[in-house]
Amino acid sequence: MQILKIQGGRRLVGQVKASGAKNAALPILAASLLTADDLVLHNVPDLTDVRTMLKLLEGMGVTVKRDGETVVLNAGRVVSTVAPYELVKTMRASILTLCPLVARFGHAEVSLPGGCAIGARPVDQHIKGLRLLGADVIIEHGYVKAKADRLEGAHLFTDMVTVTGTENLLMAAVLAKGTTVIENAAREPEVVDLIECLNAMGAKISGAGTSVLTIEGVDRLHGAEHSVIADRIEVGSFLIAGAMTQGDVLVTHCVPKQMEPILDKLREAGAQLDVGDDWIRVRMTGRPKSVNIRTAPHPGFPTDMQAQFMTLNCVAQGTGHVTETIFENRFMHVPELMRLGAQITIEGSTAIVTGVEGLTGAKIMATDLRASASLVIAALAAQGESTVDRIYHLDRGYESMESKLKALGAEITRENQ
Ligand code: EPZ
């Protein structure tokens, strides 16, 4: 087991380059199954979850060649349409192979992901939509087993906004016969990035970024070259770290126009932001002001930034209310933050955070991906030494976070326990 050891209280100053977005890379890697030609992807982050997806695809017969941030995939000789439990249980986004496999090969057996730390995370909408597109789908021995001679276009409504649900159904519809409409579709930038990649592969999808997507099915998709968008959540996490340590941090290779909800809240908290086309500079002097957060589907405030803003509220002037509306159990960072001296009470889906002058270092434990980032950020701002345990959660979604933080002046080391 590895831990991060952090000496807090140092200002973060300097420049850091954003990596490609995990939540854009994962569906786009699965989209390689939709063609027999090469899919050439740039700016693919090197993360545990990405490595798991590549391993899953290779197990199906997809050839994978990685050269730095570029990955070339070819699904010309797929030998298996099974996504085994052993891999799916470590990375829920494996469910994103279900629909491309059915769309191109007419069958798939994908293990149900099972729950995760932040919630039950059912995939009923993925299955409901796939059935409406004409597939026979059964759940047997913990696997989703689907087959269809050829999917038929349909008019789909998802019961709630679901990011991977929208992405999965898009990848079913692109090769279906006829037209598909998806209403109540997710509008996240990562969904838009997948659509841009699919259209580059010859798909005919319109409505990207809106809640109504129209897909004209085609007979086959061809290869393409695509660059994955920057990770707005990683960027947001570094901006919060810069603000909390009274620092001066410039994040490059990012997409500010996709980050308005995050930047708006940072300004409300008193951060000074300078924004260019592909860069954002954050400066903060003195304590931040408390902000109220209510998570919502894009273009609302992203749930993946909830924990990081809760951390900012911990040392802010005033009391901030943080309401989580997307997942039922996404406050596991609260007891860990309280070990650092935070004052937080939870009432239902709202955490009430009373800001304190400062936090003090302690031993803390990561519980899920974004919570682990919020704990690292809190430890950077706390006086004294902290250790963060179970950082495999962090490695799932942040590419070499400690080396990026070290380059900004943080005193942080990874140690084997
Ligand atoms: C995606 O998860 C992201 N993961 C999550 O990021 C992110 O937090 C989430 O979207 C919300 O933005 C990837 O893109 C790989 P949902 P996803 O389907 O698609 C319920 C991270 O840290 N729901 O949009 O699984 C669900 O329980 C991760 O990078 C159903 O009930 O989330 C939740 O309450 C964490 N049935 C809500 O909808 C379904 O069939 C939104 O979930 C699907 C979803």
Short mmCIF file of C-alpha atoms and ligand atoms in Angstrom, two decimals:
data_model
loop_
_atom_site.label_atom_id
_atom_site.label_comp_id
_atom_site.label_asym_id
_atom_site.label_seq_id
_atom_site.Cartn_x
_atom_site.Cartn_y
_atom_site.Cartn_z
CA MET A 1 0.00 0.00 0.00
CA GLN A 2 1.37 3.43 -0.87
CA ILE A 3 0.85 6.69 1.01
CA LEU A 4 1.53 10.35 0.30
CA LYS A 5 3.48 12.27 2.97
CA ILE A 6 2.80 16.02 2.86
CA GLN A 7 4.38 18.92 4.78
CA GLY A 8 1.62 21.52 4.56
CA GLY A 9 1.70 25.30 4.68
CA ARG A 10 3.70 25.93 1.52
CA ARG A 11 2.43 28.32 -1.16
CA LEU A 12 1.97 26.69 -4.59
CA VAL A 13 3.61 28.86 -7.23
CA GLY A 14 4.35 28.05 -10.86
CA GLN A 15 2.96 26.48 -14.01
CA VAL A 16 1.31 23.08 -14.55
CA LYS A 17 0.07 21.38 -17.73
CA ALA A 18 -3.38 19.81 -17.71
CA SER A 19 -3.63 16.15 -18.77
CA GLY A 20 -6.25 14.63 -21.06
CA ALA A 21 -9.65 14.00 -19.46
CA LYS A 22 -10.15 10.53 -17.96
CA ASN A 23 -13.92 10.78 -18.49
CA ALA A 24 -13.48 11.65 -22.16
CA ALA A 25 -10.73 9.08 -22.82
CA LEU A 26 -12.66 6.11 -21.40
CA PRO A 27 -15.72 6.26 -23.73
CA ILE A 28 -13.50 7.19 -26.70
CA LEU A 29 -11.25 4.17 -26.10
CA ALA A 30 -14.39 1.98 -26.08
CA ALA A 31 -15.45 3.58 -29.39
CA SER A 32 -12.45 1.85 -31.03
CA LEU A 33 -14.63 -1.29 -31.04
CA LEU A 34 -16.93 0.35 -33.61
CA THR A 35 -14.50 0.10 -36.55
CA ALA A 36 -11.97 -2.30 -38.09
CA ASP A 37 -9.67 0.63 -38.89
CA ASP A 38 -7.04 2.32 -36.71
CA LEU A 39 -8.28 4.83 -34.15
CA VAL A 40 -5.41 7.22 -33.35
CA LEU A 41 -5.87 9.10 -30.06
CA HIS A 42 -3.67 11.91 -28.70
CA ASN A 43 -3.53 13.44 -25.20
CA VAL A 44 -4.57 10.14 -23.57
CA PRO A 45 -3.71 10.38 -19.85
CA ASP A 46 -1.69 7.55 -18.28
CA LEU A 47 -4.01 6.61 -15.39
CA THR A 48 -4.98 3.37 -13.70
CA ASP A 49 -8.49 3.52 -15.18
CA VAL A 50 -7.13 4.10 -18.71
CA ARG A 51 -4.71 1.18 -18.32
CA THR A 52 -7.62 -1.01 -17.16
CA MET A 53 -9.72 -0.04 -20.20
CA LEU A 54 -6.79 -0.80 -22.53
CA LYS A 55 -6.28 -4.19 -20.84
CA LEU A 56 -9.99 -4.94 -21.22
CA LEU A 57 -9.91 -4.06 -24.93
CA GLU A 58 -6.73 -6.11 -25.51
CA GLY A 59 -8.46 -9.06 -23.85
CA MET A 60 -11.10 -8.80 -26.58
CA GLY A 61 -8.48 -8.82 -29.32
CA VAL A 62 -8.05 -5.09 -29.89
CA THR A 63 -4.43 -4.21 -30.66
CA VAL A 64 -3.13 -1.32 -28.56
CA LYS A 65 0.04 0.64 -29.19
CA ARG A 66 0.92 3.47 -26.79
CA ASP A 67 3.66 5.98 -27.59
CA GLY A 68 3.71 8.65 -24.87
CA GLU A 69 0.35 10.44 -24.91
CA THR A 70 -0.68 8.81 -28.21
CA VAL A 71 -2.54 5.49 -28.34
CA VAL A 72 -3.33 3.63 -31.58
CA LEU A 73 -6.10 1.04 -31.33
CA ASN A 74 -7.31 -1.47 -33.93
CA ALA A 75 -10.39 -3.67 -33.46
CA GLY A 76 -10.00 -5.41 -36.83
CA ARG A 77 -9.63 -8.84 -35.23
CA VAL A 78 -11.84 -8.93 -32.13
CA VAL A 79 -11.99 -12.50 -30.79
CA SER A 80 -14.16 -12.01 -27.71
CA THR A 81 -17.13 -9.82 -26.79
CA VAL A 82 -16.88 -10.55 -23.06
CA ALA A 83 -15.94 -7.98 -20.41
CA PRO A 84 -14.99 -10.13 -17.40
CA TYR A 85 -15.95 -9.36 -13.78
CA GLU A 86 -12.30 -9.38 -12.66
CA LEU A 87 -11.65 -6.23 -14.71
CA VAL A 88 -15.08 -4.60 -14.58
CA LYS A 89 -15.16 -4.66 -10.77
CA THR A 90 -12.03 -2.46 -10.75
CA MET A 91 -13.38 0.05 -13.25
CA ARG A 92 -17.11 0.66 -13.67
CA ALA A 93 -16.68 2.51 -16.94
CA SER A 94 -16.06 -0.93 -18.51
CA ILE A 95 -19.83 -0.89 -19.07
CA LEU A 96 -19.02 1.46 -21.98
CA THR A 97 -17.95 -1.60 -24.04
CA LEU A 98 -21.48 -3.05 -23.93
CA CYS A 99 -23.13 -1.00 -26.67
CA PRO A 100 -20.23 -0.76 -29.15
CA LEU A 101 -19.89 -4.57 -28.98
CA VAL A 102 -23.61 -5.14 -29.65
CA ALA A 103 -23.68 -2.45 -32.36
CA ARG A 104 -20.78 -3.93 -34.34
CA PHE A 105 -20.79 -7.66 -33.47
CA GLY A 106 -24.42 -8.27 -32.49
CA HIS A 107 -23.60 -9.67 -29.05
CA ALA A 108 -21.86 -8.84 -25.76
CA GLU A 109 -21.46 -10.21 -22.25
CA VAL A 110 -20.42 -7.45 -19.85
CA SER A 111 -20.21 -7.96 -16.11
CA LEU A 112 -22.48 -5.71 -14.09
CA PRO A 113 -20.17 -3.11 -12.48
CA GLY A 114 -21.62 -3.50 -8.99
CA GLY A 115 -21.76 -0.60 -6.59
CA CYS A 116 -18.92 1.69 -5.67
CA ALA A 117 -17.99 3.88 -2.73
CA ILE A 118 -20.12 6.85 -3.83
CA GLY A 119 -23.31 5.00 -4.60
CA ALA A 120 -25.21 2.08 -6.11
CA ARG A 121 -24.45 3.38 -9.63
CA PRO A 122 -27.09 1.24 -11.44
CA VAL A 123 -26.98 0.86 -15.23
CA ASP A 124 -30.71 0.37 -15.78
CA GLN A 125 -30.87 3.27 -18.26
CA HIS A 126 -28.14 1.72 -20.40
CA ILE A 127 -30.14 -1.53 -20.54
CA LYS A 128 -33.53 0.15 -21.05
CA GLY A 129 -32.19 2.11 -24.04
CA LEU A 130 -30.43 -0.88 -25.57
CA ARG A 131 -33.67 -2.89 -25.38
CA LEU A 132 -35.60 -0.05 -27.05
CA LEU A 133 -33.01 -0.17 -29.85
CA GLY A 134 -34.03 -3.80 -30.44
CA ALA A 135 -31.52 -5.87 -28.45
CA ASP A 136 -32.47 -8.89 -26.36
CA VAL A 137 -30.91 -8.19 -22.98
CA ILE A 138 -30.88 -10.50 -19.94
CA ILE A 139 -29.07 -10.30 -16.62
CA GLU A 140 -27.59 -13.67 -15.71
CA HIS A 141 -24.90 -14.66 -13.18
CA GLY A 142 -23.95 -11.00 -12.69
CA TYR A 143 -23.51 -10.35 -16.41
CA VAL A 144 -25.46 -8.23 -18.87
CA LYS A 145 -25.95 -10.53 -21.88
CA ALA A 146 -27.16 -8.72 -25.00
CA LYS A 147 -27.65 -9.73 -28.61
CA ALA A 148 -29.19 -8.19 -31.71
CA ASP A 149 -28.97 -8.99 -35.43
CA ARG A 150 -29.08 -5.27 -36.22
CA LEU A 151 -30.12 -2.49 -33.85
CA GLU A 152 -33.04 -0.33 -35.02
CA GLY A 153 -33.23 3.44 -34.43
CA ALA A 154 -35.68 4.54 -31.69
CA HIS A 155 -36.84 7.60 -29.73
CA LEU A 156 -35.19 7.31 -26.29
CA PHE A 157 -35.73 9.22 -23.04
CA THR A 158 -33.43 8.62 -20.08
CA ASP A 159 -35.19 8.83 -16.68
CA MET A 160 -32.36 11.01 -15.37
CA VAL A 161 -29.34 12.67 -16.96
CA THR A 162 -26.70 9.95 -17.17
CA VAL A 163 -23.24 10.64 -18.62
CA THR A 164 -22.10 7.09 -19.45
CA GLY A 165 -25.71 6.13 -20.18
CA THR A 166 -25.85 8.79 -22.90
CA GLU A 167 -22.41 7.74 -24.17
CA ASN A 168 -23.29 4.03 -24.30
CA LEU A 169 -26.57 4.64 -26.14
CA LEU A 170 -24.83 6.97 -28.60
CA MET A 171 -22.42 4.15 -29.45
CA ALA A 172 -25.33 1.78 -29.98
CA ALA A 173 -27.23 4.21 -32.22
CA VAL A 174 -24.38 5.15 -34.59
CA LEU A 175 -24.58 1.74 -36.35
CA ALA A 176 -28.34 1.18 -35.88
CA LYS A 177 -30.69 1.09 -38.88
CA GLY A 178 -32.51 4.42 -39.15
CA THR A 179 -32.68 7.43 -36.87
CA THR A 180 -32.33 7.54 -33.08
CA VAL A 181 -33.21 10.49 -30.83
CA ILE A 182 -31.92 10.60 -27.25
CA GLU A 183 -33.83 13.08 -25.05
CA ASN A 184 -32.67 14.23 -21.60
CA ALA A 185 -29.15 13.51 -22.87
CA ALA A 186 -26.06 14.50 -20.85
CA ARG A 187 -24.39 17.75 -21.99
CA GLU A 188 -20.98 17.26 -20.30
CA PRO A 189 -17.93 18.35 -22.37
CA GLU A 190 -16.73 14.73 -22.25
CA VAL A 191 -19.93 13.64 -24.05
CA VAL A 192 -19.34 16.35 -26.66
CA ASP A 193 -15.76 15.10 -27.10
CA LEU A 194 -17.01 11.54 -27.74
CA ILE A 195 -19.50 12.87 -30.31
CA GLU A 196 -16.73 14.78 -32.10
CA CYS A 197 -14.64 11.62 -32.25
CA LEU A 198 -17.56 9.48 -33.47
CA ASN A 199 -18.43 12.03 -36.18
CA ALA A 200 -14.77 12.02 -37.26
CA MET A 201 -15.20 8.24 -37.62
CA GLY A 202 -18.15 8.78 -40.00
CA ALA A 203 -21.07 8.86 -37.56
CA LYS A 204 -23.89 11.34 -38.12
CA ILE A 205 -24.71 12.84 -34.72
CA SER A 206 -26.24 16.27 -34.21
CA GLY A 207 -27.19 18.24 -31.08
CA ALA A 208 -23.84 17.88 -29.26
CA GLY A 209 -23.93 19.85 -25.99
CA THR A 210 -27.72 19.95 -25.92
CA SER A 211 -30.15 17.57 -24.20
CA VAL A 212 -31.55 16.26 -27.50
CA LEU A 213 -29.19 14.17 -29.65
CA THR A 214 -30.17 12.93 -33.13
CA ILE A 215 -28.20 10.05 -34.65
CA GLU A 216 -28.58 8.91 -38.29
CA GLY A 217 -27.39 5.28 -38.28
CA VAL A 218 -24.70 4.32 -40.83
CA ASP A 219 -23.51 0.88 -42.02
CA ARG A 220 -19.94 1.19 -40.79
CA LEU A 221 -17.49 3.59 -39.18
CA HIS A 222 -13.93 4.21 -40.41
CA GLY A 223 -10.76 5.10 -38.55
CA ALA A 224 -9.97 8.61 -37.35
CA GLU A 225 -7.44 10.70 -35.46
CA HIS A 226 -8.65 12.59 -32.37
CA SER A 227 -7.15 14.53 -29.48
CA VAL A 228 -8.82 14.03 -26.08
CA ILE A 229 -9.95 17.23 -24.36
CA ALA A 230 -8.22 18.49 -21.21
CA ASP A 231 -9.45 17.25 -17.84
CA ARG A 232 -11.55 20.11 -16.41
CA ILE A 233 -11.74 18.33 -13.04
CA GLU A 234 -7.96 17.98 -12.75
CA VAL A 235 -7.64 21.67 -13.73
CA GLY A 236 -10.26 22.65 -11.14
CA SER A 237 -8.42 20.64 -8.50
CA PHE A 238 -5.15 22.49 -9.19
CA LEU A 239 -6.91 25.86 -9.15
CA ILE A 240 -8.37 25.09 -5.72
CA ALA A 241 -4.94 23.95 -4.48
CA GLY A 242 -3.43 27.24 -5.68
CA ALA A 243 -6.17 29.27 -4.01
CA MET A 244 -6.04 27.37 -0.71
CA THR A 245 -2.30 27.81 -0.32
CA GLN A 246 -2.45 31.57 -1.06
CA GLY A 247 -0.47 30.69 -4.16
CA ASP A 248 -0.09 31.80 -7.76
CA VAL A 249 -0.68 28.91 -10.18
CA LEU A 250 -0.93 28.95 -13.98
CA VAL A 251 -2.63 25.92 -15.56
CA THR A 252 -1.97 25.48 -19.30
CA HIS A 253 -3.43 23.29 -22.09
CA CYS A 254 -6.94 23.57 -20.65
CA VAL A 255 -10.37 24.69 -21.93
CA PRO A 256 -11.67 27.55 -19.75
CA LYS A 257 -14.96 27.85 -21.62
CA GLN A 258 -15.90 24.35 -20.39
CA MET A 259 -15.22 25.38 -16.79
CA GLU A 260 -17.53 28.35 -16.24
CA PRO A 261 -19.43 26.81 -13.23
CA ILE A 262 -16.09 26.13 -11.50
CA LEU A 263 -14.48 29.49 -12.33
CA ASP A 264 -17.64 31.34 -11.29
CA LYS A 265 -17.53 29.75 -7.82
CA LEU A 266 -13.80 30.41 -7.48
CA ARG A 267 -14.37 34.11 -8.19
CA GLU A 268 -17.24 34.14 -5.67
CA ALA A 269 -14.80 32.71 -3.11
CA GLY A 270 -12.51 35.66 -3.73
CA ALA A 271 -9.90 34.10 -6.00
CA GLN A 272 -8.28 36.35 -8.60
CA LEU A 273 -8.52 34.61 -11.99
CA ASP A 274 -6.85 35.58 -15.26
CA VAL A 275 -8.20 33.50 -18.17
CA GLY A 276 -6.81 33.00 -21.69
CA ASP A 277 -7.93 30.74 -24.55
CA ASP A 278 -6.15 27.69 -23.16
CA TRP A 279 -4.80 28.78 -19.77
CA ILE A 280 -6.04 29.94 -16.36
CA ARG A 281 -4.04 31.74 -13.64
CA VAL A 282 -5.30 31.72 -10.04
CA ARG A 283 -4.08 33.93 -7.19
CA MET A 284 -5.49 34.25 -3.69
CA THR A 285 -4.36 36.44 -0.83
CA GLY A 286 -5.99 36.01 2.56
CA ARG A 287 -8.74 33.58 3.47
CA PRO A 288 -11.37 32.65 0.87
CA LYS A 289 -15.02 33.52 1.38
CA SER A 290 -17.49 30.66 1.97
CA VAL A 291 -19.51 29.60 -1.08
CA ASN A 292 -22.70 27.55 -1.43
CA ILE A 293 -22.49 24.62 -3.83
CA ARG A 294 -25.31 22.56 -5.33
CA THR A 295 -24.17 19.86 -7.75
CA ALA A 296 -26.11 19.31 -10.98
CA PRO A 297 -25.62 17.88 -14.48
CA HIS A 298 -23.64 20.15 -16.85
CA PRO A 299 -23.87 23.10 -17.30
CA GLY A 300 -24.61 23.02 -13.54
CA PHE A 301 -21.87 22.68 -10.93
CA PRO A 302 -20.02 19.34 -11.46
CA THR A 303 -20.33 16.73 -8.73
CA ASP A 304 -16.68 15.78 -9.37
CA MET A 305 -15.65 19.17 -7.96
CA GLN A 306 -17.87 18.99 -4.87
CA ALA A 307 -15.23 17.57 -2.52
CA GLN A 308 -12.59 20.06 -3.63
CA PHE A 309 -14.85 23.05 -2.96
CA MET A 310 -15.86 21.60 0.38
CA THR A 311 -12.16 21.67 1.25
CA LEU A 312 -11.96 25.34 0.24
CA ASN A 313 -14.96 26.09 2.46
CA CYS A 314 -13.17 24.46 5.42
CA VAL A 315 -10.78 27.42 5.73
CA ALA A 316 -13.11 30.13 4.40
CA GLN A 317 -14.64 33.10 6.21
CA GLY A 318 -18.25 32.21 6.94
CA THR A 319 -20.42 29.12 6.52
CA GLY A 320 -20.86 27.29 3.22
CA HIS A 321 -23.64 24.84 2.30
CA VAL A 322 -22.59 21.98 -0.02
CA THR A 323 -25.51 19.98 -1.47
CA GLU A 324 -24.85 16.78 -3.43
CA THR A 325 -27.76 15.95 -5.74
CA ILE A 326 -26.18 13.34 -8.04
CA PHE A 327 -24.82 10.56 -5.82
CA GLU A 328 -26.23 9.27 -2.56
CA ASN A 329 -22.98 8.75 -0.71
CA ARG A 330 -20.46 11.36 -1.78
CA PHE A 331 -19.54 12.86 1.60
CA MET A 332 -16.95 10.28 2.70
CA HIS A 333 -14.25 12.96 2.70
CA VAL A 334 -16.12 14.78 5.52
CA PRO A 335 -14.89 12.69 8.48
CA GLU A 336 -11.36 12.78 7.05
CA LEU A 337 -11.47 16.59 6.70
CA MET A 338 -12.69 16.79 10.30
CA ARG A 339 -9.52 14.95 11.37
CA LEU A 340 -7.64 17.98 9.99
CA GLY A 341 -9.78 20.29 12.14
CA ALA A 342 -12.62 21.11 9.76
CA GLN A 343 -16.04 21.97 11.26
CA ILE A 344 -18.71 20.21 9.19
CA THR A 345 -22.19 18.90 9.98
CA ILE A 346 -24.28 16.87 7.56
CA GLU A 347 -28.03 17.29 7.20
CA GLY A 348 -29.39 14.89 4.56
CA SER A 349 -27.68 15.67 1.26
CA THR A 350 -26.22 18.95 2.53
CA ALA A 351 -22.94 19.47 4.36
CA ILE A 352 -22.77 22.68 6.41
CA VAL A 353 -19.15 23.84 6.56
CA THR A 354 -18.13 26.48 9.12
CA GLY A 355 -14.78 27.90 8.05
CA VAL A 356 -11.86 27.83 10.49
CA GLU A 357 -8.67 29.91 10.53
CA GLY A 358 -6.55 26.97 9.47
CA LEU A 359 -6.25 23.17 9.40
CA THR A 360 -3.60 21.03 11.12
CA GLY A 361 -1.91 17.98 9.62
CA ALA A 362 -3.03 14.44 10.51
CA LYS A 363 -3.15 10.87 9.19
CA ILE A 364 -6.06 10.63 6.75
CA MET A 365 -7.45 8.06 4.33
CA ALA A 366 -8.67 8.42 0.75
CA THR A 367 -12.06 6.84 0.07
CA ASP A 368 -12.87 7.59 -3.57
CA LEU A 369 -11.24 9.30 -6.49
CA ARG A 370 -12.28 12.93 -6.15
CA ALA A 371 -12.39 12.79 -2.35
CA SER A 372 -8.73 11.75 -2.38
CA ALA A 373 -7.82 14.89 -4.36
CA SER A 374 -9.70 17.05 -1.85
CA LEU A 375 -7.75 15.45 1.02
CA VAL A 376 -4.40 16.08 -0.70
CA ILE A 377 -5.40 19.71 -1.23
CA ALA A 378 -6.46 20.06 2.41
CA ALA A 379 -3.15 18.56 3.58
CA LEU A 380 -1.22 21.03 1.38
CA ALA A 381 -2.97 23.89 3.20
CA ALA A 382 -2.78 22.38 6.70
CA GLN A 383 -0.01 23.33 9.10
CA GLY A 384 2.33 20.42 9.78
CA GLU A 385 2.65 16.90 8.41
CA SER A 386 -0.14 14.78 6.95
CA THR A 387 -0.13 11.31 5.46
CA VAL A 388 -2.82 10.23 2.99
CA ASP A 389 -3.48 6.50 2.84
CA ARG A 390 -5.13 4.38 0.07
CA ILE A 391 -3.90 6.71 -2.67
CA TYR A 392 -4.69 4.09 -5.31
CA HIS A 393 -7.97 6.01 -5.46
CA LEU A 394 -6.02 9.11 -6.52
CA ASP A 395 -4.03 7.22 -9.18
CA ARG A 396 -7.26 6.20 -10.89
CA GLY A 397 -7.98 9.72 -12.02
CA TYR A 398 -4.91 11.94 -11.63
CA GLU A 399 -1.78 11.54 -13.73
CA SER A 400 1.32 11.78 -11.46
CA MET A 401 -0.32 14.30 -9.17
CA GLU A 402 2.51 14.46 -6.65
CA SER A 403 5.14 15.27 -9.30
CA LYS A 404 2.94 18.08 -10.65
CA LEU A 405 2.43 19.43 -7.12
CA LYS A 406 6.16 19.11 -6.33
CA ALA A 407 6.90 21.24 -9.41
CA LEU A 408 4.65 23.91 -7.85
CA GLY A 409 6.63 23.90 -4.60
CA ALA A 410 4.69 21.37 -2.55
CA GLU A 411 6.62 19.21 -0.11
CA ILE A 412 5.07 15.85 -0.98
CA THR A 413 6.51 12.34 -1.33
CA ARG A 414 5.05 8.95 -2.21
CA GLU A 415 6.15 6.20 0.16
CA ASN A 416 5.55 2.47 0.42
CA GLN A 417 3.88 1.64 3.70
C1 EPZ B 1 -19.92 9.75 -14.89
O1 EPZ B 1 -20.34 8.66 -14.11
C2 EPZ B 1 -18.48 10.01 -14.50
N1 EPZ B 1 -17.66 8.84 -14.83
C3 EPZ B 1 -18.40 10.31 -13.00
O2 EPZ B 1 -17.06 10.61 -12.68
C4 EPZ B 1 -19.26 11.55 -12.72
O3 EPZ B 1 -19.25 11.80 -11.34
C5 EPZ B 1 -20.70 11.27 -13.19
O4 EPZ B 1 -20.70 10.92 -14.59
C6 EPZ B 1 -21.61 12.49 -13.01
O5 EPZ B 1 -21.09 13.57 -13.74
C7 EPZ B 1 -17.29 8.66 -16.13
O6 EPZ B 1 -17.63 9.43 -17.01
C8 EPZ B 1 -16.43 7.45 -16.41
P1 EPZ B 1 -24.26 9.08 -14.25
P2 EPZ B 1 -21.72 7.90 -14.49
O7 EPZ B 1 -24.72 7.89 -15.03
O8 EPZ B 1 -21.99 8.01 -15.94
C9 EPZ B 1 -27.94 7.49 -11.72
C10 EPZ B 1 -15.08 10.38 -11.49
O9 EPZ B 1 -14.75 10.65 -10.35
N2 EPZ B 1 -28.08 6.47 -12.77
O10 EPZ B 1 -24.25 10.40 -14.92
O11 EPZ B 1 -21.67 6.55 -13.88
C11 EPZ B 1 -26.65 7.35 -10.94
O12 EPZ B 1 -26.81 6.44 -9.87
C12 EPZ B 1 -16.40 9.72 -11.76
O13 EPZ B 1 -14.38 10.60 -12.51
C13 EPZ B 1 -29.10 5.53 -12.68
O14 EPZ B 1 -29.88 5.53 -11.72
O15 EPZ B 1 -22.78 8.78 -13.72
C14 EPZ B 1 -26.42 8.77 -10.45
O16 EPZ B 1 -27.19 8.99 -9.29
C15 EPZ B 1 -17.15 9.51 -10.47
N3 EPZ B 1 -29.23 4.60 -13.67
C16 EPZ B 1 -26.97 9.63 -11.58
O17 EPZ B 1 -27.84 8.77 -12.34
C17 EPZ B 1 -28.40 4.56 -14.75
O18 EPZ B 1 -28.56 3.69 -15.64
C18 EPZ B 1 -25.91 10.19 -12.53
O19 EPZ B 1 -25.06 9.12 -12.88
C19 EPZ B 1 -27.36 5.52 -14.83
C20 EPZ B 1 -27.24 6.46 -13.82
#
